[in-house]
Coordinates of C-alpha atoms in Angstrom, one line a residue:
X26 CA 98.9 146.6 37.8
X27 CA 98.1 143.1 38.8
X28 CA 99.7 141.8 42.0
X29 CA 100.8 138.8 40.0
X30 CA 103.8 140.9 38.9
X31 CA 105.2 140.3 42.4
X32 CA 105.1 136.6 41.6
X33 CA 106.7 136.4 38.2
X34 CA 109.5 133.9 38.0
X35 CA 111.3 135.4 35.0
X36 CA 114.2 133.2 34.3
X37 CA 117.7 132.8 33.0
X38 CA 116.7 131.3 29.7
X39 CA 118.9 129.1 27.6
X40 CA 119.0 127.7 24.2
X41 CA 121.3 124.8 25.2
X42 CA 121.5 121.8 27.6
X43 CA 120.5 121.8 31.2
X44 CA 122.7 123.8 33.5
X45 CA 123.6 126.6 31.1
X46 CA 122.7 130.2 31.9
X47 CA 121.7 133.3 29.9
X48 CA 125.4 134.1 29.7
X49 CA 125.8 131.1 27.4
X50 CA 124.4 133.1 24.4
X51 CA 125.9 136.5 25.4
X52 CA 129.1 137.5 23.6
X53 CA 132.1 137.8 25.8
X54 CA 135.0 140.3 25.3
X55 CA 138.5 139.3 26.4
X56 CA 140.6 142.1 25.1
X57 CA 140.7 145.2 22.9
X58 CA 143.8 145.8 20.8
X59 CA 145.4 148.2 20.8
X60 CA 144.2 149.3 24.3
X61 CA 144.1 153.0 23.4
X62 CA 144.0 155.5 20.6
X63 CA 145.0 159.0 19.6
X64 CA 142.2 161.4 19.2
X65 CA 141.6 162.8 15.7
X66 CA 142.6 159.6 14.0
X67 CA 141.1 156.5 12.4
X68 CA 142.2 153.2 13.9
X69 CA 141.9 149.5 13.2
X70 CA 140.9 147.8 16.4
X71 CA 140.6 144.1 17.2
X72 CA 137.9 142.8 19.7
X73 CA 138.7 139.3 20.8
X74 CA 136.5 137.0 22.9
X75 CA 134.0 134.3 22.4
X76 CA 130.5 134.0 20.8
X77 CA 131.2 137.0 18.5
X78 CA 129.9 135.4 15.3
X79 CA 126.7 137.4 15.3
X80 CA 128.2 140.7 16.5
X81 CA 126.3 143.7 15.2
X82 CA 127.1 146.9 17.2
X83 CA 129.5 148.6 19.6
X84 CA 127.8 150.6 22.4
X85 CA 130.1 153.3 23.7
X86 CA 129.3 155.0 27.0
X87 CA 130.7 158.4 26.0
X88 CA 130.6 160.4 22.7
X89 CA 133.4 161.1 20.2
X90 CA 133.9 157.6 18.8
X91 CA 132.2 156.5 15.5
X92 CA 132.2 153.0 14.0
X93 CA 133.2 153.3 10.4
X94 CA 133.2 149.6 9.8
X95 CA 132.5 146.5 11.8
X96 CA 133.5 143.1 10.5
X97 CA 133.2 139.6 12.0
X98 CA 136.4 137.7 11.2
X99 CA 135.6 134.5 13.2
X100 CA 133.8 133.5 16.4
X101 CA 136.6 134.9 18.6
X102 CA 137.5 138.0 16.6
X103 CA 135.7 141.1 15.4
X104 CA 137.6 143.9 13.7
X105 CA 136.4 147.5 13.6
X106 CA 137.5 150.7 12.0
X107 CA 136.9 153.6 14.5
X108 CA 137.0 157.3 13.9
X109 CA 138.2 159.1 17.1
X110 CA 136.9 162.7 17.0
X111 CA 139.5 165.5 17.7
X112 CA 137.0 166.6 20.4
X113 CA 136.8 163.2 22.0
X114 CA 137.3 163.4 25.7
X115 CA 140.8 162.2 26.8
X116 CA 141.0 159.4 29.4
X117 CA 139.2 156.2 30.0
X118 CA 136.2 155.1 27.9
X119 CA 133.9 152.0 28.2
X120 CA 132.3 149.8 25.5
X121 CA 130.1 146.8 25.2
X122 CA 129.6 144.6 22.1
X123 CA 126.0 143.8 21.1
X124 CA 125.3 140.7 19.1
X125 CA 122.0 139.4 17.7
X126 CA 121.7 137.2 20.9
X127 CA 122.9 139.4 23.7
X128 CA 125.3 142.0 25.3
X129 CA 128.9 141.5 26.2
X130 CA 130.7 142.3 29.4
X131 CA 132.1 145.8 29.7
X132 CA 135.7 146.6 28.6
X133 CA 137.6 149.9 28.7
X134 CA 140.2 151.6 26.6
X135 CA 141.9 155.1 26.7
X136 CA 142.1 158.0 24.4
X137 CA 145.1 160.3 24.4
X138 CA 146.8 163.1 22.6
X139 CA 150.0 161.5 21.5
X140 CA 150.8 159.3 18.4
X141 CA 150.8 155.6 19.0
X142 CA 153.9 153.4 18.8
X143 CA 153.9 149.6 19.2
X144 CA 156.5 148.0 21.4
X145 CA 159.1 146.0 19.4
X146 CA 160.9 143.1 20.9
X147 CA 163.7 142.4 21.7
X148 CA 164.2 145.4 23.9
X149 CA 165.2 143.6 27.2
X150 CA 168.8 144.7 27.2
X151 CA 169.7 148.2 28.4
X152 CA 172.3 148.3 25.7
X153 CA 169.8 147.7 22.9
X154 CA 166.7 149.7 23.8
X155 CA 163.8 150.5 21.4
X156 CA 164.3 154.0 20.0
X157 CA 161.2 156.2 20.3
X158 CA 160.5 159.8 19.9
X159 CA 159.6 162.1 22.8
X160 CA 155.9 162.8 23.0
X161 CA 154.6 159.4 21.9
X162 CA 152.6 156.6 23.5
X163 CA 154.0 153.1 23.4
X164 CA 151.6 150.1 23.6
X165 CA 153.4 147.1 25.1
X166 CA 153.1 144.0 27.2
X167 CA 155.2 142.7 30.1
X168 CA 155.8 139.0 30.2
X169 CA 157.3 137.0 33.0
X170 CA 160.8 138.4 33.9
X171 CA 160.4 140.8 31.0
X172 CA 162.1 144.3 31.2
X173 CA 161.4 146.7 28.4
X174 CA 163.7 149.6 27.5
X175 CA 163.0 152.7 25.4
X176 CA 165.5 155.3 24.4
X177 CA 164.6 159.0 23.9
X178 CA 166.9 162.0 23.2
X179 CA 166.5 165.3 25.1
X180 CA 168.2 168.6 25.5
X181 CA 169.4 170.0 28.8
X182 CA 166.5 171.6 30.6
X183 CA 163.8 169.5 28.8
X184 CA 161.2 167.9 31.0
X185 CA 161.0 164.1 30.5
X186 CA 157.9 162.6 31.9
X187 CA 157.0 158.9 31.8
X188 CA 153.4 157.9 32.8
X189 CA 152.2 154.3 32.5
X190 CA 148.7 153.0 32.3
X191 CA 148.7 149.4 33.5
X192 CA 146.0 148.4 36.0
X193 CA 143.9 151.2 34.7
X194 CA 143.4 149.3 31.4
X195 CA 141.3 146.9 33.4
X196 CA 142.8 143.5 32.5
X197 CA 144.7 142.0 35.4
X198 CA 146.3 142.8 38.7
X199 CA 149.4 144.4 37.1
X200 CA 151.8 146.2 39.4
X201 CA 154.1 148.1 37.0
X202 CA 157.5 149.8 37.7
X203 CA 158.9 152.6 35.7
X204 CA 162.4 154.3 35.9
X205 CA 164.2 156.9 33.9
X206 CA 168.0 156.3 33.6
X207 CA 170.8 158.2 31.9
X208 CA 173.1 156.6 29.3
X209 CA 175.5 155.6 32.1
X210 CA 172.7 153.5 33.7
X211 CA 172.4 155.8 36.6
X212 CA 168.8 155.9 37.8
X213 CA 167.4 159.5 37.8
X214 CA 163.8 158.7 38.8
X215 CA 161.7 155.7 39.6
X216 CA 158.1 154.9 40.4
X217 CA 156.3 151.8 41.6
X218 CA 152.9 153.0 43.0
X219 CA 152.0 156.7 42.4
X220 CA 149.0 157.9 44.4
X221 CA 147.7 160.1 41.5
X222 CA 147.5 157.1 39.1
X223 CA 146.3 154.5 41.5
X224 CA 148.8 151.5 41.4
X225 CA 150.3 152.6 38.1
X226 CA 153.5 154.5 37.7
X227 CA 154.7 158.0 36.8
X228 CA 158.0 159.7 37.1
X229 CA 159.4 163.0 35.7
X230 CA 162.8 164.7 35.6
X231 CA 164.4 167.8 34.1
X232 CA 167.2 166.6 31.8
X233 CA 170.5 167.6 33.4
X234 CA 172.3 167.6 30.1
X235 CA 171.9 166.9 26.4
X236 CA 171.9 163.2 25.7
X237 CA 170.2 159.9 25.6
X238 CA 167.8 158.7 28.3
X239 CA 166.4 155.3 28.9
X240 CA 162.9 154.6 30.2
X241 CA 162.6 151.2 31.8
X242 CA 159.3 149.3 32.3
X243 CA 158.8 146.0 34.2
X244 CA 156.5 144.4 36.7
X245 CA 157.6 145.4 40.2
X246 CA 158.5 141.9 41.3
X247 CA 159.7 140.8 37.8
X248 CA 156.5 138.9 37.1
X249 CA 154.2 139.5 34.2
X250 CA 152.1 137.6 31.7
X251 CA 150.2 138.2 28.4
X252 CA 147.5 140.2 30.2
X253 CA 150.0 142.7 31.6
X254 CA 149.5 145.2 28.8
X255 CA 150.4 148.8 29.2
X256 CA 150.4 152.2 27.5
X257 CA 153.5 154.2 28.3
X258 CA 153.3 158.0 27.6
X259 CA 156.8 159.5 27.3
X260 CA 157.2 163.2 26.5
X261 CA 157.8 166.8 27.6
X262 CA 154.2 167.3 28.7
X263 CA 153.5 168.6 32.2
X264 CA 152.7 166.2 35.0
X265 CA 151.6 167.9 38.2
X266 CA 150.5 165.6 40.9
X267 CA 148.1 168.0 42.7
X268 CA 146.1 171.2 42.3
X269 CA 145.1 173.8 44.9
X270 CA 142.4 174.6 45.6
X271 CA 140.9 171.3 44.7
X272 CA 137.5 172.7 43.8
X273 CA 135.2 175.6 43.4
X274 CA 131.7 176.7 42.6
X275 CA 129.9 176.0 39.3
X276 CA 130.8 178.5 36.7
X277 CA 133.5 180.1 38.9
X278 CA 136.7 181.5 37.5
X279 CA 139.4 180.1 39.8
X280 CA 143.1 180.7 40.2
X281 CA 144.6 177.3 40.8
X282 CA 148.2 176.3 41.6
X283 CA 149.6 173.2 40.0
X284 CA 151.9 171.4 42.4
X285 CA 154.5 168.6 42.1
X286 CA 155.7 169.1 38.5
X287 CA 159.4 168.4 37.9
X288 CA 159.7 171.7 36.1
X289 CA 158.2 173.6 39.0
X290 CA 154.8 174.8 40.2
X291 CA 152.8 177.4 38.3
X292 CA 149.5 179.2 38.6
X293 CA 146.7 179.2 36.0
X294 CA 143.2 180.7 35.7
X295 CA 140.5 178.2 34.9
X296 CA 136.7 178.4 34.5
X297 CA 134.7 175.6 36.1
X298 CA 131.7 173.9 34.5
X299 CA 128.4 175.7 35.0
X300 CA 126.7 172.8 36.7
X301 CA 127.7 170.7 39.7
X302 CA 129.6 167.5 38.8
X303 CA 130.6 167.2 41.5
X304 CA 134.0 165.7 40.3
X305 CA 135.6 167.4 37.3
X306 CA 138.6 166.1 35.3
X307 CA 141.2 168.9 34.9
X308 CA 144.1 168.3 32.5
X309 CA 147.3 170.3 33.0
X310 CA 148.7 171.7 29.8
X311 CA 151.4 174.1 28.7
X312 CA 153.4 174.9 25.5
X313 CA 155.0 171.4 25.7
X314 CA 151.7 169.4 25.7
X315 CA 148.9 168.1 27.9
X316 CA 149.1 165.6 30.7
X317 CA 147.8 162.1 29.6
X318 CA 145.5 161.8 32.7
X319 CA 143.6 164.3 34.7
X320 CA 143.8 165.8 38.2
X321 CA 140.3 165.7 39.7
X322 CA 138.7 168.7 41.4
X323 CA 135.3 169.2 43.0
X324 CA 132.6 171.4 41.5
X325 CA 130.2 172.1 44.4
X326 CA 128.3 175.3 45.4
X327 CA 130.4 176.0 48.5
X328 CA 132.5 179.1 49.4
X329 CA 136.2 178.3 49.3
X330 CA 138.7 179.0 52.0
X331 CA 142.4 178.4 51.5
X332 CA 144.6 177.7 54.5
X333 CA 146.9 180.5 55.6
X334 CA 150.1 179.3 57.3
X335 CA 151.0 179.1 60.0
X336 CA 147.9 177.3 61.2
X337 CA 149.3 174.4 63.3
X338 CA 147.4 175.4 66.4
X339 CA 143.9 176.5 67.2
X340 CA 145.2 180.0 68.1
X341 CA 146.4 180.3 64.5
X342 CA 143.4 178.7 62.8
X343 CA 142.5 179.9 59.4
X344 CA 139.0 181.7 59.5
X345 CA 136.4 179.9 57.4
X346 CA 132.6 179.7 57.1
X347 CA 130.1 176.9 57.3
X348 CA 128.7 175.8 55.0
X349 CA 132.0 176.0 53.1
X350 CA 135.0 174.2 51.7
X351 CA 138.5 174.2 53.3
X352 CA 141.5 173.7 51.1
X353 CA 145.1 173.2 52.0
X354 CA 148.3 171.0 51.9
X355 CA 149.9 169.0 54.7
X356 CA 153.1 170.5 53.5
X357 CA 155.7 168.5 55.5
X358 CA 155.9 165.6 58.0
X359 CA 154.2 166.5 61.2
X360 CA 152.1 169.4 59.8
X361 CA 148.7 170.0 61.3
X362 CA 146.2 172.4 59.7
X363 CA 143.5 174.1 61.7
X364 CA 140.4 176.1 60.5
X365 CA 137.7 177.7 62.6
X366 CA 134.0 178.3 61.8
X367 CA 130.9 179.5 63.7
X368 CA 127.8 177.4 64.1
X369 CA 124.4 177.7 65.9
X370 CA 123.3 175.1 68.4
X371 CA 121.6 172.2 66.6
X372 CA 123.0 172.9 63.2
X373 CA 123.9 169.7 61.4
X374 CA 126.7 169.3 58.8
X375 CA 128.4 166.6 56.9
X376 CA 132.1 167.2 57.3
X377 CA 134.0 165.2 54.7
X378 CA 137.7 165.1 53.7
X379 CA 138.5 164.6 50.0
X380 CA 142.1 163.5 49.5
X381 CA 143.1 159.9 48.7
X382 CA 139.8 158.7 47.3
X383 CA 138.8 161.4 44.8
X384 CA 141.8 163.8 44.5
X385 CA 144.3 160.9 44.5
X386 CA 146.4 162.8 47.1
X387 CA 149.0 160.8 49.1
X388 CA 147.3 162.1 52.3
X389 CA 145.8 159.5 54.7
X390 CA 143.7 162.0 56.6
X391 CA 142.6 162.2 60.2
X392 CA 139.8 164.7 61.0
X393 CA 139.1 166.2 64.4
X394 CA 136.4 168.7 65.3
X395 CA 136.9 170.6 68.6
X396 CA 135.1 173.2 70.6
X397 CA 136.7 176.5 71.7
X398 CA 137.8 174.9 75.0
X399 CA 139.7 172.1 73.1
X400 CA 137.3 169.3 73.9
X401 CA 136.5 167.0 71.0
X402 CA 133.1 167.0 69.3
X403 CA 134.2 164.1 67.1
X404 CA 137.0 162.6 65.1
X405 CA 137.5 160.1 62.3
X406 CA 140.1 158.4 60.2
X407 CA 138.6 156.2 57.4
X408 CA 134.8 156.4 57.4
X409 CA 134.8 158.0 54.0
X410 CA 136.7 155.1 52.5
X411 CA 140.4 155.9 52.8
X412 CA 139.3 159.5 53.6
X413 CA 137.6 160.9 56.7
X414 CA 134.0 161.7 57.4
X415 CA 132.1 163.0 60.4
X416 CA 128.4 164.0 60.9
X417 CA 128.6 167.1 63.0
X418 CA 125.8 168.5 65.3
X419 CA 126.7 171.8 67.0
X420 CA 126.1 171.5 70.8
X421 CA 126.0 175.3 71.3
X422 CA 126.3 178.7 69.6
X423 CA 130.1 179.1 69.4
X424 CA 133.2 178.7 67.3
X425 CA 134.4 175.3 66.3
X426 CA 137.8 174.1 65.0
X427 CA 138.6 171.6 62.3
X428 CA 141.9 169.9 62.6
X429 CA 143.4 167.7 59.8
X430 CA 146.7 165.8 59.6
X431 CA 148.2 162.6 58.1
X432 CA 147.6 159.4 59.9
X433 CA 151.3 158.5 59.9
X434 CA 152.3 162.2 60.5
X435 CA 153.7 162.3 57.0
X436 CA 153.4 165.2 54.6
X437 CA 154.8 166.7 51.4
X438 CA 154.2 169.4 48.8
X439 CA 151.4 167.4 47.0
X440 CA 149.5 166.2 50.1
X441 CA 146.5 168.3 49.1
X442 CA 143.1 168.0 50.7
X443 CA 139.7 169.6 50.5
X444 CA 137.3 169.5 53.5
X445 CA 133.6 170.2 52.7
X446 CA 131.3 171.3 55.5
X447 CA 128.0 170.9 53.8
X448 CA 124.3 170.9 54.9
X449 CA 122.7 167.5 55.1
X450 CA 121.3 166.7 51.7
X451 CA 118.6 164.3 50.5
X452 CA 119.7 161.9 47.8
X453 CA 118.6 158.9 45.9
X454 CA 120.8 156.4 44.0
X455 CA 119.6 153.6 41.7
X456 CA 121.4 150.2 41.4
X457 CA 121.0 147.1 39.4
X458 CA 121.8 144.0 41.6
X459 CA 124.1 141.5 39.9
X460 CA 122.4 138.4 38.6
X461 CA 125.7 136.7 37.9
X462 CA 128.4 137.4 40.5
X463 CA 131.0 139.9 39.5
X464 CA 129.2 140.7 36.2
X465 CA 127.3 144.1 36.1
X466 CA 123.7 143.6 35.0
X467 CA 122.5 144.1 31.5
X468 CA 119.1 143.5 29.9
X469 CA 118.5 141.3 26.8
X470 CA 114.9 140.8 25.8
X471 CA 114.1 138.4 22.9
X472 CA 111.6 139.7 20.3
X473 CA 108.0 138.8 21.2
X474 CA 109.1 137.8 24.7
X475 CA 109.8 139.0 28.2
X476 CA 112.6 139.4 30.7
X477 CA 112.9 140.9 34.1
X478 CA 115.4 142.4 36.5
X479 CA 115.5 143.9 40.0
X480 CA 116.1 147.6 40.7
X481 CA 117.5 148.7 44.0
X482 CA 117.2 152.2 45.5
X483 CA 119.2 153.8 48.2
X484 CA 117.5 156.7 49.9
X485 CA 119.5 159.1 52.1
X486 CA 118.0 161.6 54.6
X487 CA 114.4 161.0 53.4
X488 CA 111.8 158.3 53.2
X489 CA 108.8 157.6 51.0
X490 CA 107.3 155.6 48.1
X491 CA 109.2 155.7 44.9
X492 CA 108.4 155.3 41.2
X493 CA 111.0 153.7 38.9
X494 CA 111.1 154.4 35.2
X495 CA 113.4 153.9 32.2
X496 CA 114.2 156.3 29.4
X497 CA 116.0 155.5 26.1
X498 CA 115.1 151.8 25.8
X499 CA 115.4 150.2 22.4
X500 CA 112.4 150.9 20.1
X501 CA 109.7 148.4 20.7
X502 CA 110.7 147.5 24.3
X503 CA 108.3 148.5 27.1
X504 CA 108.4 148.0 30.9
X505 CA 106.0 147.3 33.8
X506 CA 106.6 147.7 37.4
X507 CA 104.9 148.8 40.7
X508 CA 105.6 151.6 43.2
X509 CA 108.4 150.8 45.5
X510 CA 107.0 151.2 49.1
X511 CA 108.8 153.3 51.6
X512 CA 109.8 150.3 53.6
X513 CA 111.4 148.5 50.6
X514 CA 114.6 149.1 48.7
X515 CA 114.0 146.7 45.8
X516 CA 111.3 146.4 43.1
X517 CA 111.0 143.9 40.1
X518 CA 110.6 145.3 36.6
X519 CA 109.2 143.3 33.7
X520 CA 110.3 144.2 30.2
X521 CA 108.5 143.1 27.0
X522 CA 109.8 143.3 23.4
X523 CA 107.1 143.4 20.7
X524 CA 107.1 141.0 17.8
X525 CA 107.7 144.0 15.5
X526 CA 110.7 145.3 17.5
X527 CA 114.0 145.5 15.5
X528 CA 117.1 143.8 16.9
X529 CA 118.9 146.7 18.4
X530 CA 120.6 148.1 21.5
X531 CA 120.9 151.2 23.6
X532 CA 122.2 152.7 26.8
X533 CA 119.1 153.5 28.9
X534 CA 118.6 155.8 31.9
X535 CA 117.3 154.2 35.1
X536 CA 115.4 156.9 37.0
X537 CA 113.8 157.0 40.5
X538 CA 111.4 159.7 41.6
X539 CA 109.6 160.1 44.9
X540 CA 105.8 159.8 44.7
X541 CA 105.4 162.6 47.3
X542 CA 105.7 166.0 45.4
X543 CA 107.4 167.6 48.4
X544 CA 110.4 165.7 47.3
X545 CA 110.2 166.7 43.7
X546 CA 113.8 168.0 43.8
X547 CA 115.1 164.5 44.3
X548 CA 115.9 162.5 41.2
X549 CA 117.8 159.2 41.4
X550 CA 119.9 157.9 38.6
X551 CA 121.8 154.7 37.9
X552 CA 125.2 154.2 39.5
X553 CA 126.6 150.8 38.2
X554 CA 130.0 149.5 39.2
X555 CA 131.8 147.0 37.0
X556 CA 134.7 145.3 38.8
X557 CA 137.4 144.9 36.2
X558 CA 140.4 143.9 38.4
X559 CA 139.9 142.0 41.6
X560 CA 142.5 141.4 44.3
X561 CA 142.7 139.0 47.2
X562 CA 139.3 137.8 48.5
X563 CA 137.8 139.3 45.3
X564 CA 138.4 142.9 46.5
X565 CA 137.5 145.6 44.0
X566 CA 140.9 146.9 43.0
X567 CA 139.9 148.7 39.7
X568 CA 136.7 149.1 37.9
X569 CA 134.3 151.4 35.9
X570 CA 131.3 153.4 37.1
X571 CA 128.5 153.7 34.5
X572 CA 125.4 155.9 34.6
X573 CA 123.3 153.9 32.1
X574 CA 122.0 150.4 31.6
X575 CA 122.9 148.4 28.5
X576 CA 119.7 147.1 27.0
X577 CA 119.0 145.1 23.8
X578 CA 116.2 143.5 21.8
X579 CA 117.6 140.2 20.6
X580 CA 116.6 137.5 18.1
X581 CA 113.6 135.5 19.0
X582 CA 114.0 132.8 21.6
X583 CA 112.9 129.2 20.7
X584 CA 110.6 129.2 23.7
X585 CA 108.7 131.4 26.1
X586 CA 107.7 130.9 29.8
X587 CA 104.3 131.4 31.3
X588 CA 103.4 131.1 35.0
X589 CA 100.0 129.6 35.9
X590 CA 98.7 132.1 38.5
X591 CA 97.4 130.2 41.6
X592 CA 93.7 130.5 42.2
X593 CA 94.1 130.8 45.9
X594 CA 96.7 132.5 48.2
X595 CA 99.4 130.7 50.1
X596 CA 98.3 130.0 53.7
X597 CA 100.5 131.1 56.5
X598 CA 103.0 128.4 57.2
X599 CA 101.6 126.6 54.2
X600 CA 103.1 125.7 50.8
X601 CA 102.1 125.5 47.1
X602 CA 103.5 124.4 43.8
X603 CA 103.9 127.2 41.3
X604 CA 103.3 125.8 37.8
X605 CA 105.6 127.0 35.0
X606 CA 104.7 126.2 31.4
X607 CA 107.1 126.4 28.5
X608 CA 105.8 127.2 25.0
X609 CA 108.4 125.6 22.7
X610 CA 108.9 126.4 19.0
X611 CA 108.7 123.4 16.7
X612 CA 111.9 121.4 16.8
X613 CA 113.2 122.9 20.1
X614 CA 113.5 120.0 22.6
X615 CA 116.4 120.6 25.1
X616 CA 116.0 121.0 28.9
X617 CA 115.2 124.6 30.1
X618 CA 116.8 125.9 33.3
X619 CA 114.6 128.2 35.3
X620 CA 115.3 130.3 38.4
X621 CA 113.2 132.6 40.5
X622 CA 114.1 136.3 40.1
X623 CA 113.3 137.0 43.7
X624 CA 110.8 136.1 46.4
X625 CA 108.2 138.6 47.9
X626 CA 108.4 139.2 51.6
X627 CA 107.4 136.1 53.6
X628 CA 107.8 133.7 50.7
X629 CA 110.5 131.1 50.2
X630 CA 111.1 129.0 47.1
X631 CA 113.4 126.6 45.4
X632 CA 116.2 128.7 43.8
X633 CA 116.1 126.9 40.4
X634 CA 114.4 124.0 38.7
X635 CA 114.5 122.5 35.2
X636 CA 111.8 121.7 32.6
X637 CA 113.2 118.4 31.3
X638 CA 113.9 117.8 27.7
X639 CA 110.8 117.2 25.6
X640 CA 108.6 118.3 28.5
X641 CA 106.6 121.5 28.8
X642 CA 105.9 121.9 32.5
X643 CA 107.5 122.0 35.9
X644 CA 106.6 123.1 39.4
X645 CA 108.5 125.4 41.7
X646 CA 107.9 124.5 45.4

């Protein structure tokens, strides 16, 4: 591989005036309507946005959804008929639209078990609510100062659950509020922010008598706008807020206890997946239905220990093992749980609490590890995100004590946690750096042309050279790269689409493998975060994590770019002009914007330049 690969200045190419970027030809998706579907049905779906005229394909990140028909209505509207398989996974799904000229931003929708009902205005008055059947999903929108009311009828003893998807639909910073009221307008339950469903809402009651009940939906501060869309699931289905233990070994048959349901707790025997996940969606179900969203449990090869109360002090600590997983509940305010395990001097473990971040427990954990004499080996509050993490090294052969409690000394029947005491593991994660801020990176390569991107690698607990490869690229697309040295975390990759390649798209694997065969057990795969809802200071409030890269061969570009490779190196403290030549197709005359993809170590350059209209050359200093 020529060292010139390290100097390619692959660019944001445009077919427009100076100053536009590659995103000027990519389609853009604004919304999907409706925002969710029932599995086992065929649905008519509208995709709205811009630059949709040449739409050709929908790329779904998970199976179970087939496109029966795709029709372009106009530049800002594409309609599709989708067949949702009865076996389609419930929950959140992601999609991109591919056009002849590029790939859209990522959008999400949900798949559920209940029949769909559209909100019908006016339903603002408590006295004239929209009548709906129990066990249905209502698609609606909250405008400014809007309050929506829905009436259901129930028998005494029926469970009535209302769970709302708002911010989880990925459109805007929507803070919903849900309440269940009786016909006398007495509030029986309400929910603003429920830990299990992020900043969305859920509440559940057991009907105290036969009669009519009103479910009320609004924005918590009586705000709202056209982007505050929601899916309200109302029914008799179960809605536990926690499960204990919150994990087990691959393939293990586990007795779990569902906690926090309005109709009471219950125990169920489940079988975990045969491979490590590690996070597995577990849907609660009974004779009345299935919960619309999952509880998450861990699937990791560690021996389970479940707390045995009382264990508030070290003298009452629940006996456990290391490596192992400790499971329990901070059952009431002020509760402190203690476990003990033995370790040999010099043993090193990652001790990590799973509660708020993965399990969506209300617990804000504090973790303390002590020696037998009570002295602290270490403690932590939030190093694991909102959860706690500690790297532990045993100072001697003896027993050690793990202590966990809530930061505000709170507690409750669903304050579930899982503490994993695990050996230090080697790992590798692949990332595609953003080229445009807040837009997850995609790859569009025009036929008979080239494009490049950067690939980042995060090594943990090992070091060494790394090979990067791609699997499942569109037919006719190839790639070139170089080995990523042990002292680097980034490498450029050059992609080429042959002249014979068909215009097509795929979701491709990005794979990293160590060069050294002693690390052959390590395989790194893509972890790509798309920020869908941003809060103050552009904080990531809600988003989607993908494991594949969207790639496409597009229509031919009206020009290509060549770099004239310098005949001599750059002298230390010196400078050069890097000549860039555009090969234009006949009739294409606009200015072409060019920017460097990156600079090799020790090199600086102008961030971007332009080849003027009607010109074919420019120099990058």
